[in-house]
Tab-separated table of C-alpha atoms in Angstrom:
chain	number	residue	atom	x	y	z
R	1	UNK	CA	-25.185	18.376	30.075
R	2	UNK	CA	-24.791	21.656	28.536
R	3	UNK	CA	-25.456	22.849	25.130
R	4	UNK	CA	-21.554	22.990	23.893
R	5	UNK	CA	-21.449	19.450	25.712
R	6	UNK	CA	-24.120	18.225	23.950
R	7	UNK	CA	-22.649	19.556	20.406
R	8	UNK	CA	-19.484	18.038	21.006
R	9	UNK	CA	-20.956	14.380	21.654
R	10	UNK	CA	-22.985	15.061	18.709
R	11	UNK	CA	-19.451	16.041	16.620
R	12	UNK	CA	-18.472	12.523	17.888
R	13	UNK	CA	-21.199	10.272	17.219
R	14	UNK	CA	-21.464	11.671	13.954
R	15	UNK	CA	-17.664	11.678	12.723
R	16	UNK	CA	-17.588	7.288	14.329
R	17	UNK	CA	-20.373	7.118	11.714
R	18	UNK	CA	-18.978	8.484	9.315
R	19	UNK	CA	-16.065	6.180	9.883
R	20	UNK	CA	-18.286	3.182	9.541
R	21	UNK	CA	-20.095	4.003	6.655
R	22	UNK	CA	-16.603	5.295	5.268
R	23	UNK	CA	-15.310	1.856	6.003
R	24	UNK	CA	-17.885	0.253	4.541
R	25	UNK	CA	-18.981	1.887	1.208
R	26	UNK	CA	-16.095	3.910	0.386
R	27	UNK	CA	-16.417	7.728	0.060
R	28	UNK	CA	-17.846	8.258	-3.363
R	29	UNK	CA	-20.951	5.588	-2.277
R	30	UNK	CA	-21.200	7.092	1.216
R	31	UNK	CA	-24.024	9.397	1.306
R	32	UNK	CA	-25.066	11.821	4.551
R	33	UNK	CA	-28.560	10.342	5.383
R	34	UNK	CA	-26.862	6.941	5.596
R	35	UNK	CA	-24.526	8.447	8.613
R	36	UNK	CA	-27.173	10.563	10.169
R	37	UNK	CA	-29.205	7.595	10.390
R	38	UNK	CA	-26.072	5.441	12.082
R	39	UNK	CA	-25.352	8.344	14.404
R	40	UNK	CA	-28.788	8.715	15.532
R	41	UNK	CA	-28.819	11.947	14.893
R	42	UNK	CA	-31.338	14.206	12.408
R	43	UNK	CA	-30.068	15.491	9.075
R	44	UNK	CA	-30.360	19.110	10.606
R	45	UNK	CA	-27.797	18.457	13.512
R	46	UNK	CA	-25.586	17.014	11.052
R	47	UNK	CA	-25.826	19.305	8.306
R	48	UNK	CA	-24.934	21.899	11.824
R	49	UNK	CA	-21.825	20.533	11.982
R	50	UNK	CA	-21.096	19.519	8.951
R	51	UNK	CA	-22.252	21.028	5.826
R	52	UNK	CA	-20.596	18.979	2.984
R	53	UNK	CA	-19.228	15.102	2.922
R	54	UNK	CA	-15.955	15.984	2.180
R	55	UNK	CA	-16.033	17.972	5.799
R	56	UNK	CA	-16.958	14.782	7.394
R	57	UNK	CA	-14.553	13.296	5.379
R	58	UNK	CA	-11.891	15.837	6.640
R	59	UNK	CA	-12.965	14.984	10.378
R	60	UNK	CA	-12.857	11.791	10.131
R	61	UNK	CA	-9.037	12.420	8.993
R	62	UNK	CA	-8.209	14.694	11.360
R	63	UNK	CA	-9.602	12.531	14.215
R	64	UNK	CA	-7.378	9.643	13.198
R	65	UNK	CA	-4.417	11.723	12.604
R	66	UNK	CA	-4.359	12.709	16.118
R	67	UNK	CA	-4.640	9.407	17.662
R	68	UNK	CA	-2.204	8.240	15.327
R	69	UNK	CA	0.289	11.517	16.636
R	70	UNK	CA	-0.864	10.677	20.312
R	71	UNK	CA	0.004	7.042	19.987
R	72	UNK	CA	3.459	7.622	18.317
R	73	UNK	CA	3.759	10.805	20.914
R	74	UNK	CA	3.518	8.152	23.457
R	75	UNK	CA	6.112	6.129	22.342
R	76	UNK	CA	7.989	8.844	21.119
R	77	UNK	CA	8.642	9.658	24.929
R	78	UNK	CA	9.235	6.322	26.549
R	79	UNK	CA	12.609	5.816	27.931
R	80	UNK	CA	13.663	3.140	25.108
R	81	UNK	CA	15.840	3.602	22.638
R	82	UNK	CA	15.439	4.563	18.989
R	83	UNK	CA	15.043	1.578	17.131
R	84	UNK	CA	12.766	0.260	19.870
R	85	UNK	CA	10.417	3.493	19.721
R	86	UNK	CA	10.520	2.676	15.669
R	87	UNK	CA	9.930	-0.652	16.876
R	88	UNK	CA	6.918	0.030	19.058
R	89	UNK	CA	5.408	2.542	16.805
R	90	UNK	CA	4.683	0.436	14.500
R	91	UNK	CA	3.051	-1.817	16.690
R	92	UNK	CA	1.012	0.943	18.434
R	93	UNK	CA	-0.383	2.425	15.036
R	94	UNK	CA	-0.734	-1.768	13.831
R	95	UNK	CA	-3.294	-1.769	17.208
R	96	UNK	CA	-5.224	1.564	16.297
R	97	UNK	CA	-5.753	-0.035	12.331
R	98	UNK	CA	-7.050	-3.396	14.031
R	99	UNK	CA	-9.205	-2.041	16.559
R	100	UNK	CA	-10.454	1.751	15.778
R	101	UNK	CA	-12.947	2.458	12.884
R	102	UNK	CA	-12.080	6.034	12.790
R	103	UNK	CA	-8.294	5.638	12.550
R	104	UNK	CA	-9.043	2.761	9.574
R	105	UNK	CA	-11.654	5.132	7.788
R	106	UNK	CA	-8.955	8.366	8.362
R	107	UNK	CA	-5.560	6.657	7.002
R	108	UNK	CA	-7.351	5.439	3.991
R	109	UNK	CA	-9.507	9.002	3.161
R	110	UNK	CA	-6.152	10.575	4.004
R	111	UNK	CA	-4.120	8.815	1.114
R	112	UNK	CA	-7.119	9.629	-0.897
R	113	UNK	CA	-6.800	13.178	-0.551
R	114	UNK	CA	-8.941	14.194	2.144
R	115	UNK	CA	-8.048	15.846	5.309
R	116	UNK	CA	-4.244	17.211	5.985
R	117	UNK	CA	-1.675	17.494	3.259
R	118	UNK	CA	1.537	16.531	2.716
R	119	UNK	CA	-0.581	13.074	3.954
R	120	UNK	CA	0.512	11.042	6.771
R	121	UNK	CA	2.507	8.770	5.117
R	122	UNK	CA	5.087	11.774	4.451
R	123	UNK	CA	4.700	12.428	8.315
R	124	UNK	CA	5.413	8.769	8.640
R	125	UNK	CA	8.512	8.523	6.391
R	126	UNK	CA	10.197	11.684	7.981
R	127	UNK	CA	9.521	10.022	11.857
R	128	UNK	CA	11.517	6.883	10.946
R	129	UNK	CA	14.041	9.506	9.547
R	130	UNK	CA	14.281	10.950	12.414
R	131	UNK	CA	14.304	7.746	14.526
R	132	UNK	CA	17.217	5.950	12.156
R	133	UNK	CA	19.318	9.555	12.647
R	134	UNK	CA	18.679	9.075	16.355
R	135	UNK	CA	19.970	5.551	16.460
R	136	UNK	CA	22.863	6.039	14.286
R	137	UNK	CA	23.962	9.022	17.352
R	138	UNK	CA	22.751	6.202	19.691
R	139	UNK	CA	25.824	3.569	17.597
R	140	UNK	CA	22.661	1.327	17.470
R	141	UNK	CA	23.093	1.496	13.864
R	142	UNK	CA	24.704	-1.270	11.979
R	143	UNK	CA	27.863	-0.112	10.324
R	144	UNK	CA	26.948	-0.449	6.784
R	145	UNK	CA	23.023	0.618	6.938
R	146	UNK	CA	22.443	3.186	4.115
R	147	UNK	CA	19.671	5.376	6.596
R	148	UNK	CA	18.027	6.030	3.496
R	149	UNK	CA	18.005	2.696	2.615
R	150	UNK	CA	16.151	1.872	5.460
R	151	UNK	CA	13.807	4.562	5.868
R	152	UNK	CA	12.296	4.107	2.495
R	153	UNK	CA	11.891	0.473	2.115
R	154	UNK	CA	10.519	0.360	6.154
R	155	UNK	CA	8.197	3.462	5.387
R	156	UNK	CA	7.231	1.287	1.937
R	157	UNK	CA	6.372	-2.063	4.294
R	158	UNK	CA	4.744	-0.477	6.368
R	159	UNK	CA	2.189	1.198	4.325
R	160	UNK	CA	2.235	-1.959	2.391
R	161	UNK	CA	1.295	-3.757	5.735
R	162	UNK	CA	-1.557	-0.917	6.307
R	163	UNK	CA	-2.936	-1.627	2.801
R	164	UNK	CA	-2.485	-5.687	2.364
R	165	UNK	CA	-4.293	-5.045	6.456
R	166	UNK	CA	-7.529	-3.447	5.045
R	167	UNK	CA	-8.521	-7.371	3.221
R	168	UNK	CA	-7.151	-9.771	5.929
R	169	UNK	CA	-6.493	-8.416	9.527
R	170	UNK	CA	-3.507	-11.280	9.669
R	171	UNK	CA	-1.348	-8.382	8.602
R	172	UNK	CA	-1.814	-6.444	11.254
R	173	UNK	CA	-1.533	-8.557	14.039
R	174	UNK	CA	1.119	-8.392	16.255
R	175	UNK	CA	2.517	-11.768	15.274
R	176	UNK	CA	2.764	-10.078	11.494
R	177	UNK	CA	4.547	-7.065	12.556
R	178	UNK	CA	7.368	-9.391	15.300
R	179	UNK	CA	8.000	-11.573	12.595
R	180	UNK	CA	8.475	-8.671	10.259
R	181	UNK	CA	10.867	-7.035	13.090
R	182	UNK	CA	12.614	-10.431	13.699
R	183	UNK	CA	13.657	-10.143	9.869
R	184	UNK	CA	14.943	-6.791	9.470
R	185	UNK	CA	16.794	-5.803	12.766
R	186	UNK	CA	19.641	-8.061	12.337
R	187	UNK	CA	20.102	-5.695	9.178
R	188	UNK	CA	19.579	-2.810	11.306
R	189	UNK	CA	21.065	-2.982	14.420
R	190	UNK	CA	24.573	-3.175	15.633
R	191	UNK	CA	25.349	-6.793	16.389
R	192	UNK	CA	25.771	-5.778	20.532
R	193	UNK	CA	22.347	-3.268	20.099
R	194	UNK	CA	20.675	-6.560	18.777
R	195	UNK	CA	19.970	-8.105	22.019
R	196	UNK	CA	18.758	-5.423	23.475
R	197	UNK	CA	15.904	-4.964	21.321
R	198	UNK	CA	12.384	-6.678	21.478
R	199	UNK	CA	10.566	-7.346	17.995
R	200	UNK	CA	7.039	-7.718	19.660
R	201	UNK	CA	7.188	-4.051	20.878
R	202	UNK	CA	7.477	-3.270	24.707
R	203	UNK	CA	4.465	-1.784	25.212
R	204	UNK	CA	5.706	0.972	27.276
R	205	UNK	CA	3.612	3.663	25.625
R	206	UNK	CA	1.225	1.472	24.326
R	207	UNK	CA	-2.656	2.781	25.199
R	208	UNK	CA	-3.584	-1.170	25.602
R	209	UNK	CA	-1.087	-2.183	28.060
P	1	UNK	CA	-8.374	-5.454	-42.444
P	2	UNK	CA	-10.957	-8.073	-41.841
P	3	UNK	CA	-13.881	-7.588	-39.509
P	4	UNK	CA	-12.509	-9.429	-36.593
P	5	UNK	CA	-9.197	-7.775	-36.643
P	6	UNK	CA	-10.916	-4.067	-36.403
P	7	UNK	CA	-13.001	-5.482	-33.672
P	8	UNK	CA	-9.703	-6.867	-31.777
P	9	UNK	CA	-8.243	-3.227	-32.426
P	10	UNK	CA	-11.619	-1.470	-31.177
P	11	UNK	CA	-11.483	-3.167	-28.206
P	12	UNK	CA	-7.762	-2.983	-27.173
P	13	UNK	CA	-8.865	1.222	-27.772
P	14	UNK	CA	-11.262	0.895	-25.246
P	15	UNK	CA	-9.058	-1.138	-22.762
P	16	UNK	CA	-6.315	1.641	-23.406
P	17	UNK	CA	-8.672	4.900	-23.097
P	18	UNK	CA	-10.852	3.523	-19.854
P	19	UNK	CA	-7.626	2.994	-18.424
P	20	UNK	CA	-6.575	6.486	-18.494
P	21	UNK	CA	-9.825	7.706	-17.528
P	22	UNK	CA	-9.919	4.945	-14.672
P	23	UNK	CA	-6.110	6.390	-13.811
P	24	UNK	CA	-7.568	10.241	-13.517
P	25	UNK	CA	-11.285	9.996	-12.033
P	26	UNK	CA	-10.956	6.512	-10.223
P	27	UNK	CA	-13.808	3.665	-10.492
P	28	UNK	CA	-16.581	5.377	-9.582
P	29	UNK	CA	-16.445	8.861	-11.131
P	30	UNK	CA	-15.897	6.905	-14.613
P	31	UNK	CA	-18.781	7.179	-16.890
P	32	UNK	CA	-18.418	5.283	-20.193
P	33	UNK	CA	-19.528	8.383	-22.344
P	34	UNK	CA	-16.117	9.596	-21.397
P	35	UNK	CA	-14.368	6.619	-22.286
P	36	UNK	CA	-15.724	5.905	-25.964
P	37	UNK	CA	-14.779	9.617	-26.354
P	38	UNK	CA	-11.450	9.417	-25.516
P	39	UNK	CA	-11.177	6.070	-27.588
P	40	UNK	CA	-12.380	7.622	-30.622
P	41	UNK	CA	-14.854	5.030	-31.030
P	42	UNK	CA	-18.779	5.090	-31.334
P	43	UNK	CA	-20.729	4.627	-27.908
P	44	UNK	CA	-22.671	2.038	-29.560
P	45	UNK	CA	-19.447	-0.066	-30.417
P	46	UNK	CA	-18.475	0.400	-26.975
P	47	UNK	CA	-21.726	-1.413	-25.833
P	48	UNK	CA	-21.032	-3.782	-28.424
P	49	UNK	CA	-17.546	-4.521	-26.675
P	50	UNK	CA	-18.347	-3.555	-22.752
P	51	UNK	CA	-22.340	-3.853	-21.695
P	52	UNK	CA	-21.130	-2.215	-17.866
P	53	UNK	CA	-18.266	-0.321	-16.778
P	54	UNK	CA	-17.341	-3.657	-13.912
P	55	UNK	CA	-16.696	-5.537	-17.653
P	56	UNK	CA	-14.656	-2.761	-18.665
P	57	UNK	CA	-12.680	-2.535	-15.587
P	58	UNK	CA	-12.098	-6.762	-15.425
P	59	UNK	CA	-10.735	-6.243	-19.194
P	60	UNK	CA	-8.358	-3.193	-17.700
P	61	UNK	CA	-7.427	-5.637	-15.051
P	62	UNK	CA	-6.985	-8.917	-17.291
P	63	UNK	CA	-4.701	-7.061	-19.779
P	64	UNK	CA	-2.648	-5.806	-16.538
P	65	UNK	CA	-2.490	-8.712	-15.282
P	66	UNK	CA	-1.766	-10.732	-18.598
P	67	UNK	CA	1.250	-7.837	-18.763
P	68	UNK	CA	2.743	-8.430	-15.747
P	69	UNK	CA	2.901	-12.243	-15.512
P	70	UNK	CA	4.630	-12.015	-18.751
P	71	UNK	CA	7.028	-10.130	-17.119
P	72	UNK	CA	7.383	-12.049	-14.190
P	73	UNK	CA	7.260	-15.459	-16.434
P	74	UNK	CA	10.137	-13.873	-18.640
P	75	UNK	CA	12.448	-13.512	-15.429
P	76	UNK	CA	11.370	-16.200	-14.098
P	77	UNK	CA	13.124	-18.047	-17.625
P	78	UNK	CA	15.956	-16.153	-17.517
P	79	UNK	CA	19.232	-18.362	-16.200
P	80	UNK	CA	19.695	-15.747	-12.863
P	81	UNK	CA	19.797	-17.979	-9.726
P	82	UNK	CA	16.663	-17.566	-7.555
P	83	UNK	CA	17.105	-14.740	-5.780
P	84	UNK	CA	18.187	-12.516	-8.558
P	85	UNK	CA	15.084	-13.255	-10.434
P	86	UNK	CA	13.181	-11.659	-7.596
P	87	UNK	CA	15.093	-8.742	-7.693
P	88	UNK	CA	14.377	-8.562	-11.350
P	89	UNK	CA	11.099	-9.479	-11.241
P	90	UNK	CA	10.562	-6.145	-8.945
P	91	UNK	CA	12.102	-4.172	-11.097
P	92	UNK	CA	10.070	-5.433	-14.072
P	93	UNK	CA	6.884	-4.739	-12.544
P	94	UNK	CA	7.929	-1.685	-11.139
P	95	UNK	CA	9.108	-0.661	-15.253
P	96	UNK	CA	5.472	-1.062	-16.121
P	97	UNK	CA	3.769	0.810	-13.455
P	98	UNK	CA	5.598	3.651	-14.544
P	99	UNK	CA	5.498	3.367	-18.058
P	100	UNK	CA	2.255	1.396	-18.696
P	101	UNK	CA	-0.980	2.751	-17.606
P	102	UNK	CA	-3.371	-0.321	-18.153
P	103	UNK	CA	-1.037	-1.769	-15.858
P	104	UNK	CA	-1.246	1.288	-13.049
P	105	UNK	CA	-4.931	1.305	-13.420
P	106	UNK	CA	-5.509	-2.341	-13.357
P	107	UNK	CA	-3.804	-3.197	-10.623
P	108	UNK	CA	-5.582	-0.244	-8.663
P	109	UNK	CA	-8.992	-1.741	-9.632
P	110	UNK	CA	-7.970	-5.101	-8.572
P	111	UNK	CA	-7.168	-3.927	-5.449
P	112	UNK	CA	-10.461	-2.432	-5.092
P	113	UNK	CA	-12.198	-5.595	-6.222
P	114	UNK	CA	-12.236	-6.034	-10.045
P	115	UNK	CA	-11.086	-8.724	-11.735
P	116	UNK	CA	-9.196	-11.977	-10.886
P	117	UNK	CA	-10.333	-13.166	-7.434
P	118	UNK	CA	-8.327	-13.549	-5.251
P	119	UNK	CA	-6.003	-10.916	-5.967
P	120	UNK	CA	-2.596	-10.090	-7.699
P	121	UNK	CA	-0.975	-9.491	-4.676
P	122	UNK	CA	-1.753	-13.166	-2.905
P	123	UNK	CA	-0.300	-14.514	-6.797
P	124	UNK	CA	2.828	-12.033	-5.793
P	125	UNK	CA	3.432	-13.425	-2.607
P	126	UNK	CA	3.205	-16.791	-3.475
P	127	UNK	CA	5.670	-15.870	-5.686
P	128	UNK	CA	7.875	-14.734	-4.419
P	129	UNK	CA	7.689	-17.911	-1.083
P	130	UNK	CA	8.596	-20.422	-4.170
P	131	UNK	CA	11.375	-17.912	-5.246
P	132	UNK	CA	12.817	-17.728	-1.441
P	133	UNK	CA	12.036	-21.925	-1.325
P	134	UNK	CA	14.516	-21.941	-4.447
P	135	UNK	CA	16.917	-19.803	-2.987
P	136	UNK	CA	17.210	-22.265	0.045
P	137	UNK	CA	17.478	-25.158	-2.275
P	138	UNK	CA	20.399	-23.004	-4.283
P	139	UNK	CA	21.857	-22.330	-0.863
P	140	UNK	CA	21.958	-18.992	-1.295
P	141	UNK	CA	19.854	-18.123	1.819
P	142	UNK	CA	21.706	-16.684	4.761
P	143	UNK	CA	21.325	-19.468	7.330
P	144	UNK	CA	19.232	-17.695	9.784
P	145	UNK	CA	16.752	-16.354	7.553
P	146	UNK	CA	13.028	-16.993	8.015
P	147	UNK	CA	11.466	-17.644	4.683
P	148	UNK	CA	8.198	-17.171	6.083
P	149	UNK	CA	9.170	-13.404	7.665
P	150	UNK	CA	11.500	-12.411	4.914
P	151	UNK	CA	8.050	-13.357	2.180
P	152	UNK	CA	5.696	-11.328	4.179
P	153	UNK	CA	8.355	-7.984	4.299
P	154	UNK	CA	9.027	-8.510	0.514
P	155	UNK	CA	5.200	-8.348	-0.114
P	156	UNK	CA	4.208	-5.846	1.802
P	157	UNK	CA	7.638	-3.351	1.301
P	158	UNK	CA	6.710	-4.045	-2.717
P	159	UNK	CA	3.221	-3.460	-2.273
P	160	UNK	CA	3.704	-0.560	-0.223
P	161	UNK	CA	5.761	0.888	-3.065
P	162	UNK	CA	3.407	0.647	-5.616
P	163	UNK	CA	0.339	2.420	-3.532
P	164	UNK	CA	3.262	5.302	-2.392
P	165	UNK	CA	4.286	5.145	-6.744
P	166	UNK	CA	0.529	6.393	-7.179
P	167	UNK	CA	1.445	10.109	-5.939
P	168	UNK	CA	4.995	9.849	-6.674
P	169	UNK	CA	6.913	7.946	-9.331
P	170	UNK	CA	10.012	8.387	-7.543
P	171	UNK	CA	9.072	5.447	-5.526
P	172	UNK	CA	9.032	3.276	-8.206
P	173	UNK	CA	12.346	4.331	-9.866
P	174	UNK	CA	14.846	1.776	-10.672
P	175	UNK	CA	17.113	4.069	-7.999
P	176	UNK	CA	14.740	3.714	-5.403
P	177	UNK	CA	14.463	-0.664	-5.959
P	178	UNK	CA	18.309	-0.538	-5.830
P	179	UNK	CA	18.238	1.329	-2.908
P	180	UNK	CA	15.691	-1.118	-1.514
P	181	UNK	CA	17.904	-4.309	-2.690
P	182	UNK	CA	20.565	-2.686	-1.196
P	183	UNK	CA	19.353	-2.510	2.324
P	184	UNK	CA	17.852	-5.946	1.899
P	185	UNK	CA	19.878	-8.270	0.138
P	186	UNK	CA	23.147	-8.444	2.708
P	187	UNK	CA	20.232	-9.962	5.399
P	188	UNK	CA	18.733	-12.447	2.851
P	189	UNK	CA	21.692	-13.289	1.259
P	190	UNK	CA	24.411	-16.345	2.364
P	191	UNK	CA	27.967	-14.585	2.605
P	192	UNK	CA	29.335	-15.728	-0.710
P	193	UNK	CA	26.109	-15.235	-2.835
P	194	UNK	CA	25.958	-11.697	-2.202
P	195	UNK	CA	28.483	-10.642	-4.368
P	196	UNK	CA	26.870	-12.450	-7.211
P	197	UNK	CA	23.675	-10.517	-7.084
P	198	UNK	CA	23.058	-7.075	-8.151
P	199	UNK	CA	20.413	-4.965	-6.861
P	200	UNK	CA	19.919	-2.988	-9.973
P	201	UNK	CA	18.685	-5.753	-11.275
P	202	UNK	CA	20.414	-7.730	-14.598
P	203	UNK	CA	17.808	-6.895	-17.458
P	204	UNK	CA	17.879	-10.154	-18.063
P	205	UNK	CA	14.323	-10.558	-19.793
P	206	UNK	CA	13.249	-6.999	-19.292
P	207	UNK	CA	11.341	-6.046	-22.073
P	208	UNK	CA	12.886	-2.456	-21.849
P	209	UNK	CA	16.773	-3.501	-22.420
């Protein structure tokens, strides 16, 4: 392995750390020792790549950020449909909350002020923008759907969903999100569009197929 | 005034002025010095009152709490069918997150583990599952409706609008619960109930008419 291979495993080990002692003790109780120690890695080679917490912190954010884009990037160019790709977005980010520390650790740091700004969540909102204008071209729209409307209150679920997800994993699962999907596409979705849609996602896209 | 009533008053100071400070620093950058400044009152009354800043926060979250099931409890009493007290309710709540900042900061510190266990938002949602059970009974649920599905969006879409209200009010504006009520009510609602509800809410029991 060479030396710029070995630094970037380092960069790694040390930024998952991070996202574990993130995860657990919040940023203002996380200390560097505590995630040199968990990365197995000496204060000097972390204070190398990283000179203050709130660089980790950053990392950690910008790491989840792009799995987050990759995931929805994913969906973004299966061959479905709008309202499915909303749809399966939602289940694809839902999977990277349940099952990747760094992703958890990065959303959360994210809304509070670390990493990239305008946050995520503003990224978020404008996607399902976006994806409602594409469905409305697509007449997958139901007739009377304010797209406003519907951006804003499924932007405000689904960061509820993320938040009410960090105490009980039940709402993330994928049973959460379907049922969710099962209530609001009938309000979404022209009436022949409606059948055509799956509210478990179709995992075309998905990075655990 | 007596002894007892200047102590009531000293305390409700305290509540009020650790809540702002608990609103701009968060939990953990609090330090009670700050807060018995900004109350005006003595450090060593603030001892008297508060021995740590956890019993501090717990009386920020009580008094939140206290303020927003009297809300809820005053909708709840008003003669609106079922499903117009939960669009009222919303709005009530959402009235004093903007305007009342023992509420903002109390339920932010309940979230993050202060006070009442378990937490506001498990109270909300069983809330608002009896208000969706009464709507059923009222027959004003549109038959296909899933109380189960249509609970969990409520929660999470109103929970998800008080973390986005944190950054920006706008979320919790009585235009953008309208908005929301809008989008949601025509799938919740049976046919001939929807044109008996409004989504701006009736005032009925606000405390702001």
């Amino acid at each position: 392995m060479t030396k710029q291979e070995r630094a970037v495993r380092t960069r790694y080990q040390l930024i998952a750390a991070a996202a574990d002692v993130f995860n657990r003790n919040g940023f203002v109780r996380t200390n560097l020792a505590a995630v040199s120690r968990r990365a197995n890695v000496s204060t000097g080679a972390l204070y190398f790549h990283f000179e203050r917490k709130e660089e980790l912190a950053a990392a950690v954010v910008n790491q989840a950020v792009g799995s987050i884009r990759s995931a929805v990037q994913r969906v973004h160019h299966s061959p479905a449909c709008a309202l499915q790709r909303l749809v399966d977005a939602t289940h694809a980010i839902a999977a990277l909350l349940r099952t990747d520390s760094v992703v958890k650790a990065g959303v959360l740091l994210n809304q509070e002020g670390y990493g990239p700004r305008p946050d995520l969540r503003l990224e978020w909102h404008t996607h399902i923008q976006r994806l409602l204008a594409e469905a409305e071209r697509e007449d997958m729209l139901a007739p009377d759907v304010s797209q406003q409307s519907a951006a804003s209150a499924i932007t405000a679920s689904t960061v509820g969903f993320e938040v009410l997800g960090r105490d009980d994993l039940q709402w993330l699962s994928r049973h959460a999100l379907t049922s969710f999907w099962g209530f609001h596409l009938p309000a979404l979705a022209a009436g022949p569009a409606l059948g055509r849609l799956d509210a478990a996602g179709t995992d075309i896209g998905s990075a655990h197929r």
